[in-house]
Short mmCIF file of C-alpha atoms and ligand atoms in Angstrom, two decimals:
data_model
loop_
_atom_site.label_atom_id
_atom_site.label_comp_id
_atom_site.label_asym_id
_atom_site.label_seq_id
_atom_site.Cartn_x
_atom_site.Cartn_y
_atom_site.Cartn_z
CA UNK A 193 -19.20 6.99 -14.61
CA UNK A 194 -20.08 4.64 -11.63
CA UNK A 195 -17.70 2.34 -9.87
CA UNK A 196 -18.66 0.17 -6.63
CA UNK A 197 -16.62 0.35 -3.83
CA UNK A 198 -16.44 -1.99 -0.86
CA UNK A 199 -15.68 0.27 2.27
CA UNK A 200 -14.42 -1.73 5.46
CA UNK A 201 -13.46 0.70 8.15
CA UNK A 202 -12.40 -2.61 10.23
CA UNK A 203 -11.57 -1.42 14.01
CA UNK A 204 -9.69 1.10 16.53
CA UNK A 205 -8.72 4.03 14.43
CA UNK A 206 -9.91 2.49 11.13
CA UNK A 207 -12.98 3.99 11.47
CA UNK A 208 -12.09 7.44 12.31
CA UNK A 209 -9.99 7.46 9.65
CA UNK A 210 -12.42 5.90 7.29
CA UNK A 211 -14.57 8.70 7.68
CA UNK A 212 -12.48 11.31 6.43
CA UNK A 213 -11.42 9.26 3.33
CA UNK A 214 -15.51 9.66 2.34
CA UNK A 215 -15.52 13.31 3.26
CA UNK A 216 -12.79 13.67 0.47
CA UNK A 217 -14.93 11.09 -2.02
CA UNK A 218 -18.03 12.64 -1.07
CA UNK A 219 -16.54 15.94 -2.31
CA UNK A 220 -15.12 13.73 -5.58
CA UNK A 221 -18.55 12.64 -5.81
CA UNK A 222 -20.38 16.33 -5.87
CA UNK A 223 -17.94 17.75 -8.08
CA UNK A 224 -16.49 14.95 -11.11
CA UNK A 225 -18.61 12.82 -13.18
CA UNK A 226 -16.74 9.79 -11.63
CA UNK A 227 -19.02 8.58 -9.10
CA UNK A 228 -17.69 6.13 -6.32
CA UNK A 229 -20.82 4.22 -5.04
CA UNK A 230 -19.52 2.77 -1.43
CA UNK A 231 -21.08 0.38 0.18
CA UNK A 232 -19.85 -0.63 3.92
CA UNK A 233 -19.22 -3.80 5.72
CA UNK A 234 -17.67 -5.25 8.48
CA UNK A 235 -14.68 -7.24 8.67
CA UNK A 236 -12.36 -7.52 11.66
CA UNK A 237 -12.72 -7.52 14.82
CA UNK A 238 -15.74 -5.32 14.60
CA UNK A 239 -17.01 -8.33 12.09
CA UNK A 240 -15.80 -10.90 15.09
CA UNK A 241 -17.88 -8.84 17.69
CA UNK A 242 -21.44 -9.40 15.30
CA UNK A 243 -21.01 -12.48 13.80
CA UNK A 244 -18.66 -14.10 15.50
CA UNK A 245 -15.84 -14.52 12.33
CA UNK A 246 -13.62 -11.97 10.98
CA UNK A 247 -15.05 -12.09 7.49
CA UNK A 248 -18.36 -13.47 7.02
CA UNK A 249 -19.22 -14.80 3.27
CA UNK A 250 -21.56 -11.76 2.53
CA UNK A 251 -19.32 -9.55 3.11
CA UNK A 252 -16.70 -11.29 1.20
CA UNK A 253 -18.95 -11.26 -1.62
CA UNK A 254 -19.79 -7.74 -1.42
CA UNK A 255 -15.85 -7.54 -1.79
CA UNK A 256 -15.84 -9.24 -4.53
CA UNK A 257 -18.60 -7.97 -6.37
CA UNK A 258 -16.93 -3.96 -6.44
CA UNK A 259 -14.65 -2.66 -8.28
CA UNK A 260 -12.08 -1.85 -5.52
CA UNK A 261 -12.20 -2.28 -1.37
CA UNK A 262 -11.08 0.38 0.73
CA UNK A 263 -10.28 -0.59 3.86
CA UNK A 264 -9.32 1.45 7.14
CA UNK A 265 -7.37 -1.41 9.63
CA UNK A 266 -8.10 -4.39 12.06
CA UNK A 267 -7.21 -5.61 14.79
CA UNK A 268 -6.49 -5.19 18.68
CA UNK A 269 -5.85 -6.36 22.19
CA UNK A 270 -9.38 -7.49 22.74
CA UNK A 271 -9.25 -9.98 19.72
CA UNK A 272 -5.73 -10.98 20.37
CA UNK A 273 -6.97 -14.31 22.77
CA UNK A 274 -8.15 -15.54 19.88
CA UNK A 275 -7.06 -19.01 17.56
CA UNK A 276 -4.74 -17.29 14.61
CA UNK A 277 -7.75 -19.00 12.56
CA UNK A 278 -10.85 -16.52 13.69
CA UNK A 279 -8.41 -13.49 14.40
CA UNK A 280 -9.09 -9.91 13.06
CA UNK A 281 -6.32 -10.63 10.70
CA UNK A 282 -7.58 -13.06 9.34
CA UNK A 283 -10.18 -11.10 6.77
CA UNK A 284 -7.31 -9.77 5.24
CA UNK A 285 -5.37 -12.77 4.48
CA UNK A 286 -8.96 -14.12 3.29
CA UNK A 287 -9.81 -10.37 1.06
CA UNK A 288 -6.54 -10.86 -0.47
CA UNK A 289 -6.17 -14.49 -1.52
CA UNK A 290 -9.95 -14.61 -2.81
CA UNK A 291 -9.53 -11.22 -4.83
CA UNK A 292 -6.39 -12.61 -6.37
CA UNK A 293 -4.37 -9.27 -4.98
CA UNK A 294 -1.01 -10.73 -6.41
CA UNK A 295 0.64 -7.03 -6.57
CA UNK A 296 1.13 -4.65 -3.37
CA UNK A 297 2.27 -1.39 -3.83
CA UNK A 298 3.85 0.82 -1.56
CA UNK A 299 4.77 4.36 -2.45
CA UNK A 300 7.26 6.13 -0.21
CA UNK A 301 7.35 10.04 -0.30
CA UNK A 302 8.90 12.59 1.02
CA UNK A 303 6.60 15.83 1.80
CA UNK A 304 8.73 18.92 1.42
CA UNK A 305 6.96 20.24 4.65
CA UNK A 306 7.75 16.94 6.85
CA UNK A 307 11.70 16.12 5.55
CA UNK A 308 12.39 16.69 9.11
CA UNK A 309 10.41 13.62 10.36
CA UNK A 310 13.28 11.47 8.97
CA UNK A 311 15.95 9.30 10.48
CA UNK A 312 18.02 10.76 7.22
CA UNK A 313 19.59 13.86 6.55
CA UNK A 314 17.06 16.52 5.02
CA UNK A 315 19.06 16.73 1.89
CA UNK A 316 19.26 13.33 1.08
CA UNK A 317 15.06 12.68 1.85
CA UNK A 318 13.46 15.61 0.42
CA UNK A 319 13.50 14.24 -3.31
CA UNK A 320 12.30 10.74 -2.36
CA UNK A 321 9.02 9.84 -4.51
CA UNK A 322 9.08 5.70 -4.98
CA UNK A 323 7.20 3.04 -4.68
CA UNK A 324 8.11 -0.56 -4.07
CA UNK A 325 5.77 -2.91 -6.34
CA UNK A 326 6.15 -6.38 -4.35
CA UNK A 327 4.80 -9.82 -5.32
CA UNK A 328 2.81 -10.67 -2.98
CA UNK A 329 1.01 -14.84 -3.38
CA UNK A 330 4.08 -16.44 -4.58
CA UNK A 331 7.90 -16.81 -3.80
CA UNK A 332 9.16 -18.02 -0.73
CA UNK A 333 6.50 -17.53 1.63
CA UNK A 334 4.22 -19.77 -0.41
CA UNK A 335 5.75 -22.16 -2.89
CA UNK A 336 6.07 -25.70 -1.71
CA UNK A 337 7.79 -27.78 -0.21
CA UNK A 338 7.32 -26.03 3.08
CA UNK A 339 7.54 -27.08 6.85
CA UNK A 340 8.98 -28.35 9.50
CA UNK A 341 10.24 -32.39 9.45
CA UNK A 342 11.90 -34.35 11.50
CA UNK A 343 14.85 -36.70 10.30
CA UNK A 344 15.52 -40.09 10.58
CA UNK A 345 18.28 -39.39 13.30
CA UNK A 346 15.66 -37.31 15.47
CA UNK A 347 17.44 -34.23 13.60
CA UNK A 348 14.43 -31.30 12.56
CA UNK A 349 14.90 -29.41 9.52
CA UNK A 350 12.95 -26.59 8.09
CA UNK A 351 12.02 -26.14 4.86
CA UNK A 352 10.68 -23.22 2.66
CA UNK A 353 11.18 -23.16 -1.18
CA UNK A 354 11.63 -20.19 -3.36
CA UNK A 355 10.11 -20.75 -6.24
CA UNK A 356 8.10 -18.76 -9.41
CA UNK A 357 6.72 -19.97 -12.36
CA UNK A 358 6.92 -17.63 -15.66
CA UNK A 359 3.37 -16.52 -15.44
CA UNK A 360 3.82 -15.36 -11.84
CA UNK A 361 6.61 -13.29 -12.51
CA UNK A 362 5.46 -11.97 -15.83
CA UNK A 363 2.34 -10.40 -14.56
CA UNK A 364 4.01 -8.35 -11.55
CA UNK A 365 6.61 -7.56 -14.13
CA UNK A 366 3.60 -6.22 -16.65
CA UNK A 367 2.07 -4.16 -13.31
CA UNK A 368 5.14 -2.99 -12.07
CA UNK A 369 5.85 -1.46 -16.04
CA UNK A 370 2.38 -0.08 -16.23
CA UNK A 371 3.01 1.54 -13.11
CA UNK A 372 6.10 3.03 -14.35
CA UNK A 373 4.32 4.30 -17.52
CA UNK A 374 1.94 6.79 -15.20
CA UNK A 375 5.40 7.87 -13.11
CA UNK A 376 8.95 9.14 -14.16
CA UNK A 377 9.08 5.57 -16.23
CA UNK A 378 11.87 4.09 -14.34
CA UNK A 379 11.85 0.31 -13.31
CA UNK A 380 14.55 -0.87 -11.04
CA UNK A 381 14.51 -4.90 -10.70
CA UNK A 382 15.68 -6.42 -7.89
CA UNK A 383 16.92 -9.44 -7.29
CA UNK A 384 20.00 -11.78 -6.54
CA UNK A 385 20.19 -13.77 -9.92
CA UNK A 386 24.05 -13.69 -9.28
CA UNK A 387 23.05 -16.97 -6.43
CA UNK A 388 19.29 -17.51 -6.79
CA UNK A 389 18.64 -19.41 -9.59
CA UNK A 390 14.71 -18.68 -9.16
CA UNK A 391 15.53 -15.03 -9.59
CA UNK A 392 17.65 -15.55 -12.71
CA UNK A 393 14.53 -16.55 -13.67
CA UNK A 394 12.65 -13.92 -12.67
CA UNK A 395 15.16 -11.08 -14.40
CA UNK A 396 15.07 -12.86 -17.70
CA UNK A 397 11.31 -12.48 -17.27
CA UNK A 398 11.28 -8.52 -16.47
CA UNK A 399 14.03 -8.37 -19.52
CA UNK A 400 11.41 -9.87 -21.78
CA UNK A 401 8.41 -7.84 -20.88
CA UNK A 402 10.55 -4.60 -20.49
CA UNK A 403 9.98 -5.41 -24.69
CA UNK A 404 6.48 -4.12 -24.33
CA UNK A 405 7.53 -1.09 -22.70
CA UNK A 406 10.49 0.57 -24.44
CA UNK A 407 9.40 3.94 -23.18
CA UNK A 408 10.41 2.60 -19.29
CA UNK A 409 13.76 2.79 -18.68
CA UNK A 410 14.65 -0.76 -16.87
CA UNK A 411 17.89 -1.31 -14.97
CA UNK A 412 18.88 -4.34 -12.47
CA UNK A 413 20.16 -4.28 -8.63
CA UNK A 414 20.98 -7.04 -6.25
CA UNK A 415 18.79 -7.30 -3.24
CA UNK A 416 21.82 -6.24 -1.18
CA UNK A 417 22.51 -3.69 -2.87
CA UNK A 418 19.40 -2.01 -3.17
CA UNK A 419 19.30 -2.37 0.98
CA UNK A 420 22.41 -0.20 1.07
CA UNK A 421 20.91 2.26 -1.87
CA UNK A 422 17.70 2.87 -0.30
CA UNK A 423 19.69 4.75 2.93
CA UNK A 424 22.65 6.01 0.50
CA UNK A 425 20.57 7.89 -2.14
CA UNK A 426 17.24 6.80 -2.01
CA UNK A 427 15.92 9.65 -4.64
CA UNK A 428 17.53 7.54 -7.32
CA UNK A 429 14.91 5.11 -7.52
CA UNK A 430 11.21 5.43 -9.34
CA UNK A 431 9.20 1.83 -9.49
CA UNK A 432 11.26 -0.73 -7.67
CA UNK A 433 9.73 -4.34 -8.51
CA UNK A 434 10.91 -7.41 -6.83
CA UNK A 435 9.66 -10.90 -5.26
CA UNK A 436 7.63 -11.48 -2.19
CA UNK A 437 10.65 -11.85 0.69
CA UNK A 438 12.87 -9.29 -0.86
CA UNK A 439 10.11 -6.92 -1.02
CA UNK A 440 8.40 -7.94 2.42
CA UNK A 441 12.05 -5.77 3.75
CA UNK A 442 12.64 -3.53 1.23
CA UNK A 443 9.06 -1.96 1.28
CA UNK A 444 9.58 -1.45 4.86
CA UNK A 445 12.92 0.38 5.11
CA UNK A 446 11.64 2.53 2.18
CA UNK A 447 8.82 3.62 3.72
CA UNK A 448 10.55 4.67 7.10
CA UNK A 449 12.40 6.75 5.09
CA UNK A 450 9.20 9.18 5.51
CA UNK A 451 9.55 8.53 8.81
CA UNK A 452 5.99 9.07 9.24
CA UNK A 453 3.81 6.19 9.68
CA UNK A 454 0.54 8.18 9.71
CA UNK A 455 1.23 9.30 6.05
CA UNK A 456 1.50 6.08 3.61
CA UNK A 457 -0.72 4.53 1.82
CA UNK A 458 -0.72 1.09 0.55
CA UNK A 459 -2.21 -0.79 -2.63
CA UNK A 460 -2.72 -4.73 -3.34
CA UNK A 461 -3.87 -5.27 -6.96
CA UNK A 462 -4.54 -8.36 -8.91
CA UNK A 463 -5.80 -8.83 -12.73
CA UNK A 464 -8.67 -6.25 -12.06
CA UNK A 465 -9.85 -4.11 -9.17
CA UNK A 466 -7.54 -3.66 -5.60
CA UNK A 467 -7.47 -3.20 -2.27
CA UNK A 468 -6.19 0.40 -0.67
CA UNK A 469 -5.16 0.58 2.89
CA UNK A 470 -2.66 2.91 5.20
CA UNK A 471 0.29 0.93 5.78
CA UNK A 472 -0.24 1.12 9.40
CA UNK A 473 -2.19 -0.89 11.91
CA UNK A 474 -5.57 -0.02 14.35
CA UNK A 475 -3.36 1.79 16.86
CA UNK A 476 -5.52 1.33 19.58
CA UNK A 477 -3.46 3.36 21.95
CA UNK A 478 -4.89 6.20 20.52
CA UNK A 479 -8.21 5.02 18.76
CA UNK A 480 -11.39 7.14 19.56
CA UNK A 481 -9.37 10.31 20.79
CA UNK A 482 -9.48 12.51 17.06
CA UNK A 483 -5.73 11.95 17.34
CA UNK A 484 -5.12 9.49 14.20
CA UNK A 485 -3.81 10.95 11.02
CA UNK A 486 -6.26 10.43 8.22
CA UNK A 487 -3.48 11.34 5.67
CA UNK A 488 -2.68 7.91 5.17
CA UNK A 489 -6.31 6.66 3.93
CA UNK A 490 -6.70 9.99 2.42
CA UNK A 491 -3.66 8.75 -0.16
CA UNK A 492 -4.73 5.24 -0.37
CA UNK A 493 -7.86 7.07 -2.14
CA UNK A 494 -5.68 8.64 -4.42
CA UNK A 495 -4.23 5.60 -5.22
CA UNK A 496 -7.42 3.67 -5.66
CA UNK A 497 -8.70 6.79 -8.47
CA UNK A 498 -5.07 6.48 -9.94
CA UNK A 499 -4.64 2.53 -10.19
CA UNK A 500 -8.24 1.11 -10.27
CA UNK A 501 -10.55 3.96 -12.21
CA UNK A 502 -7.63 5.64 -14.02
CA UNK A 503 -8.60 9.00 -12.96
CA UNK A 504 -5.13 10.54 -12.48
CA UNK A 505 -6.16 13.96 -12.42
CA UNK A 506 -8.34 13.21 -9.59
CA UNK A 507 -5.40 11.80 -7.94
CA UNK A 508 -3.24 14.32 -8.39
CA UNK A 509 -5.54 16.66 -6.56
CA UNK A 510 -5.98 14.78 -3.47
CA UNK A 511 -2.31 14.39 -3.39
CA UNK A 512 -1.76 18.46 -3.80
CA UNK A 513 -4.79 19.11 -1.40
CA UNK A 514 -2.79 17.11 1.14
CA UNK A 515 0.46 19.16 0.28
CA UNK A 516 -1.34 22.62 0.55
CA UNK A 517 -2.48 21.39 4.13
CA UNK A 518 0.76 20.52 5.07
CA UNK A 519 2.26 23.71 3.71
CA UNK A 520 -0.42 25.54 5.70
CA UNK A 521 0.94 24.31 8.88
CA UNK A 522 -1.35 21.84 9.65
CA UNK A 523 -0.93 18.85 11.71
CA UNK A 524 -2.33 16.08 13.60
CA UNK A 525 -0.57 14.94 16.76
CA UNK A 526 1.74 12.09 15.16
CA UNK A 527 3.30 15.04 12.89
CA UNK A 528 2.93 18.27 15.09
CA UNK A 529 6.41 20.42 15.46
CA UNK A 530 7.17 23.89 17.07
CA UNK A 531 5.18 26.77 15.02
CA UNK A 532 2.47 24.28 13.08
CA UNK A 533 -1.38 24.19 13.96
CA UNK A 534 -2.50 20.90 15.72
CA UNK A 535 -5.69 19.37 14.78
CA UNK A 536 -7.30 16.44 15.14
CA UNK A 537 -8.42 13.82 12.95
CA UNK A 538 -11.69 15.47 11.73
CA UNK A 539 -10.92 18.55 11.68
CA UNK A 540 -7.88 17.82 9.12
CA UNK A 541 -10.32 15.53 7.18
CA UNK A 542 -12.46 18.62 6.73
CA UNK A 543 -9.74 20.68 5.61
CA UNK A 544 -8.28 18.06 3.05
CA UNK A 545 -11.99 17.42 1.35
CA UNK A 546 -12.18 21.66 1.63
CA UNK A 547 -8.87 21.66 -0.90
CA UNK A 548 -9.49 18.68 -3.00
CA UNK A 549 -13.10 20.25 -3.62
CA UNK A 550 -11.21 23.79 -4.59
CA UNK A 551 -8.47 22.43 -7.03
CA UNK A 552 -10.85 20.23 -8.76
CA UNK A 553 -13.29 23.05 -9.28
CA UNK A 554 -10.27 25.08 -10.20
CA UNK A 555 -9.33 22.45 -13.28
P1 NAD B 647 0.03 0.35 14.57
O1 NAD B 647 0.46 0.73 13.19
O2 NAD B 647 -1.42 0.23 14.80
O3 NAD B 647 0.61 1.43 15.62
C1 NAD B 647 2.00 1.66 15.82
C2 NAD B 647 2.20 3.06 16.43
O4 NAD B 647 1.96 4.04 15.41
C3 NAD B 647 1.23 3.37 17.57
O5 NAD B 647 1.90 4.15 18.52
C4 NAD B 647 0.14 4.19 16.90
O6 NAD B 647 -0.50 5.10 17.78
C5 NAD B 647 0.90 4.91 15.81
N1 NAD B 647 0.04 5.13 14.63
C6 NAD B 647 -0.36 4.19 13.71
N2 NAD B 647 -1.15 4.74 12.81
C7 NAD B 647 -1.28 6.05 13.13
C8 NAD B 647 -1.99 7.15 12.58
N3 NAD B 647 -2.76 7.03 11.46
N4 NAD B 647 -1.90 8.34 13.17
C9 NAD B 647 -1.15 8.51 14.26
N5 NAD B 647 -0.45 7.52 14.86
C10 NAD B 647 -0.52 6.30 14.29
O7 NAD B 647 0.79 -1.01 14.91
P2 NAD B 647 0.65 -1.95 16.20
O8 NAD B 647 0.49 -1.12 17.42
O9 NAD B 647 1.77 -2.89 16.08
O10 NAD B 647 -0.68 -2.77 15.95
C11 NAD B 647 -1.94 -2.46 16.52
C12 NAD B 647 -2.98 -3.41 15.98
O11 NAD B 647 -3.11 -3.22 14.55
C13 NAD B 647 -2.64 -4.88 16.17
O12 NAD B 647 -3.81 -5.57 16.49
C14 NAD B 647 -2.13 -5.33 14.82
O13 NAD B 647 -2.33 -6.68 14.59
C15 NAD B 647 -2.97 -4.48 13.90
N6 NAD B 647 -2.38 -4.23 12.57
C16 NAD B 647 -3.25 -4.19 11.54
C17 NAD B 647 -2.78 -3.90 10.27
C18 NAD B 647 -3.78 -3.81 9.15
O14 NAD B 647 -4.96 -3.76 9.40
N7 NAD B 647 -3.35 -3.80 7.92
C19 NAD B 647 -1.44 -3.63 10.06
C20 NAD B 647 -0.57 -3.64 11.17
C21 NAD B 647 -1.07 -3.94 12.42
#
């Protein structure tokens, strides 16, 4: 089978990186009848530096015309002169609003070999294996009224509105289930229906589609709460699914759990195809110097054969190739400790699309 994949390295690190996510897809390629045609663009800054804007309508298109865009990061000091409306940033704002990418997904996960990178206690990380399913086009940060107005007694006031309609809510609720279905078929809701009457919506919503999935196991937590959970025992949770502000902090403080930010991967879906991406930015402090960790890309793959093409199994081996070449000691610069092997972004590319390559051929 054939699947079209729009590949935007974007700038500083993203394209180092970006090149060892194809080294493992390449091998994918050679060795599975699932066949991931990529096609690159530009978008960015290194989009900005060609054409002058950060996304140009070609490339756009080519975005929207695959079946899933993987994309490495943008952004930088040399763009950052630059009106918010041309800025590197801005092709993602644009990738994500025209593909309809009303889901992001962030897993956080604790590798047995790096519990020690954590701000926690080793015992209390080393089970962690969650993922935070956000809405991401609605909710507070969109819904109008918004602004800033000025009063009849020279008073300002700002304004934003929390608000979701069923439909909204229903579909992150259906993703967020579906999700569940290909994990350990929990679903934690979050919300603060006990105040917010927008999220009392929103629960009665996830309590009526939790109908369509009596297999998931569904229970409820206030936004609070879940805050204070995430630190206390944070290996409780499976799928955690919530609006766009709560899960704007939540999917942050989960994912620093890890305490890695070289290592996690990030999804944005909508009705069909997604967007992969490492959570973290260009780091241009150390682009161009094989010191970024491709590990993060190199899961965002895995996510894109597990969410977009289905192919679990194919997932599951990227994810054990990286865990056999962390359990082998080796590290790039971001993760090094006493006693591991350093080495740099290319070299641990290699060694990742080496593994993958072995346990698929080993299946
Ligand atoms: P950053 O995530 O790029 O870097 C933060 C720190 O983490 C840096 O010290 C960096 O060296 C390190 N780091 C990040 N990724 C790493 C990796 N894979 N391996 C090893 N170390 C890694 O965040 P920042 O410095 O705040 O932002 C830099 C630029 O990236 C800015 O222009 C920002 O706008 C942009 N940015 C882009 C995205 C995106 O494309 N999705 C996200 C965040 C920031």
């Amino acid at each position: 089978m054939e699947h079209r994949v729009a590949v935007f390295p974007g700038d500083g690190i993203g394209v180092e990186i970006m090149e060892q996510a194809k080294k493992v897809i390449y091998k994918v390629n050679e060795i599975t009848d699932v066949k991931l045609n990529l096609r690159e663009g530009l978008a960015g800054g290194a989009s900005i530096d060609k054409y002058g804007v950060p996304l140009t309508d070609e490339n756009l298109q080519l975005a929207i015309n695959s079946d899933a865009v993987l994309l490495g990061a943008v952004g930088g000091p040399k763009w950052e002169p630059l009106d918010y409306s041309i800025r590197p940033e801005r092709a993602l704002l644009t990738l994500r609003k025209e593909l309809g990418l009303f889901a992001n997904l962030r897993p956080a996960k604790v590798f047995p070999q790096l519990v020690d990178a954590s701000t926690l206690k080793a015992e209390m990380v080393k089970d962690i294996d969650l993922i935070v399913v956000r809405e991401l086009t609605g909710g507070l940060y969109f819904a109008q009224p918004k602004g800033v107005t000025t009063l009849e007694d020279g008073r300002r006031k700002g304004v934003n509105t929390l608000a979701y309609t069923e439909d909204e809510i229903e579909r992150i609720a259906r993703k967020a289930f579906e999700i569940a279905t290909q994990r350990r078929k929990k679903v934690t809701n979050v919300d603060k229906a006990n105040v917010l009457e927008a999220t009392e919506l929103w629960r009665d919503v996830v309590v009526e589609v939790h109908k369509d999935f009596p297999e998931v196991e569904l229970n409820h937590m206030y936004v609070d709460n879940c805050a204070m959970q995430l630190v206390r025992y944070p290996a409780q949770f499976d799928v955690i699914v919530t609006c766009n502000m709560f899960g704007d902090v939540l999917s942050d403080e989960a994912s620093m759990l890890t305490g890695s930010i070289g290592m996690l991967p990030s999804a944005s879906l909508g009705e069909k195809g997604g967007m992969y991406e490492p959570a973290h930015g260009s780091a241009p402090d150390i682009a161009g110097q094989d010191k970024a960790n491709p590990i993060a890309t190199i899961l965002s793959v895995a996510m894109m054969y597990r969410y977009t093409f289905k192919e679990g199994k194919i997932a599951d081996a990227i994810e054990k190739a990286v865990e056999k070449t962390l359990e082998e000691g080796y590290r790039t610069p971001d993760i090094f400790t006493q006693g591991t092997t350093q080495v740099g972004t290319g070299k641990m590319g290699d060694i990742i699309a080496e593994k993958t390559a072995e346990i698929l051929k080993n299946n």
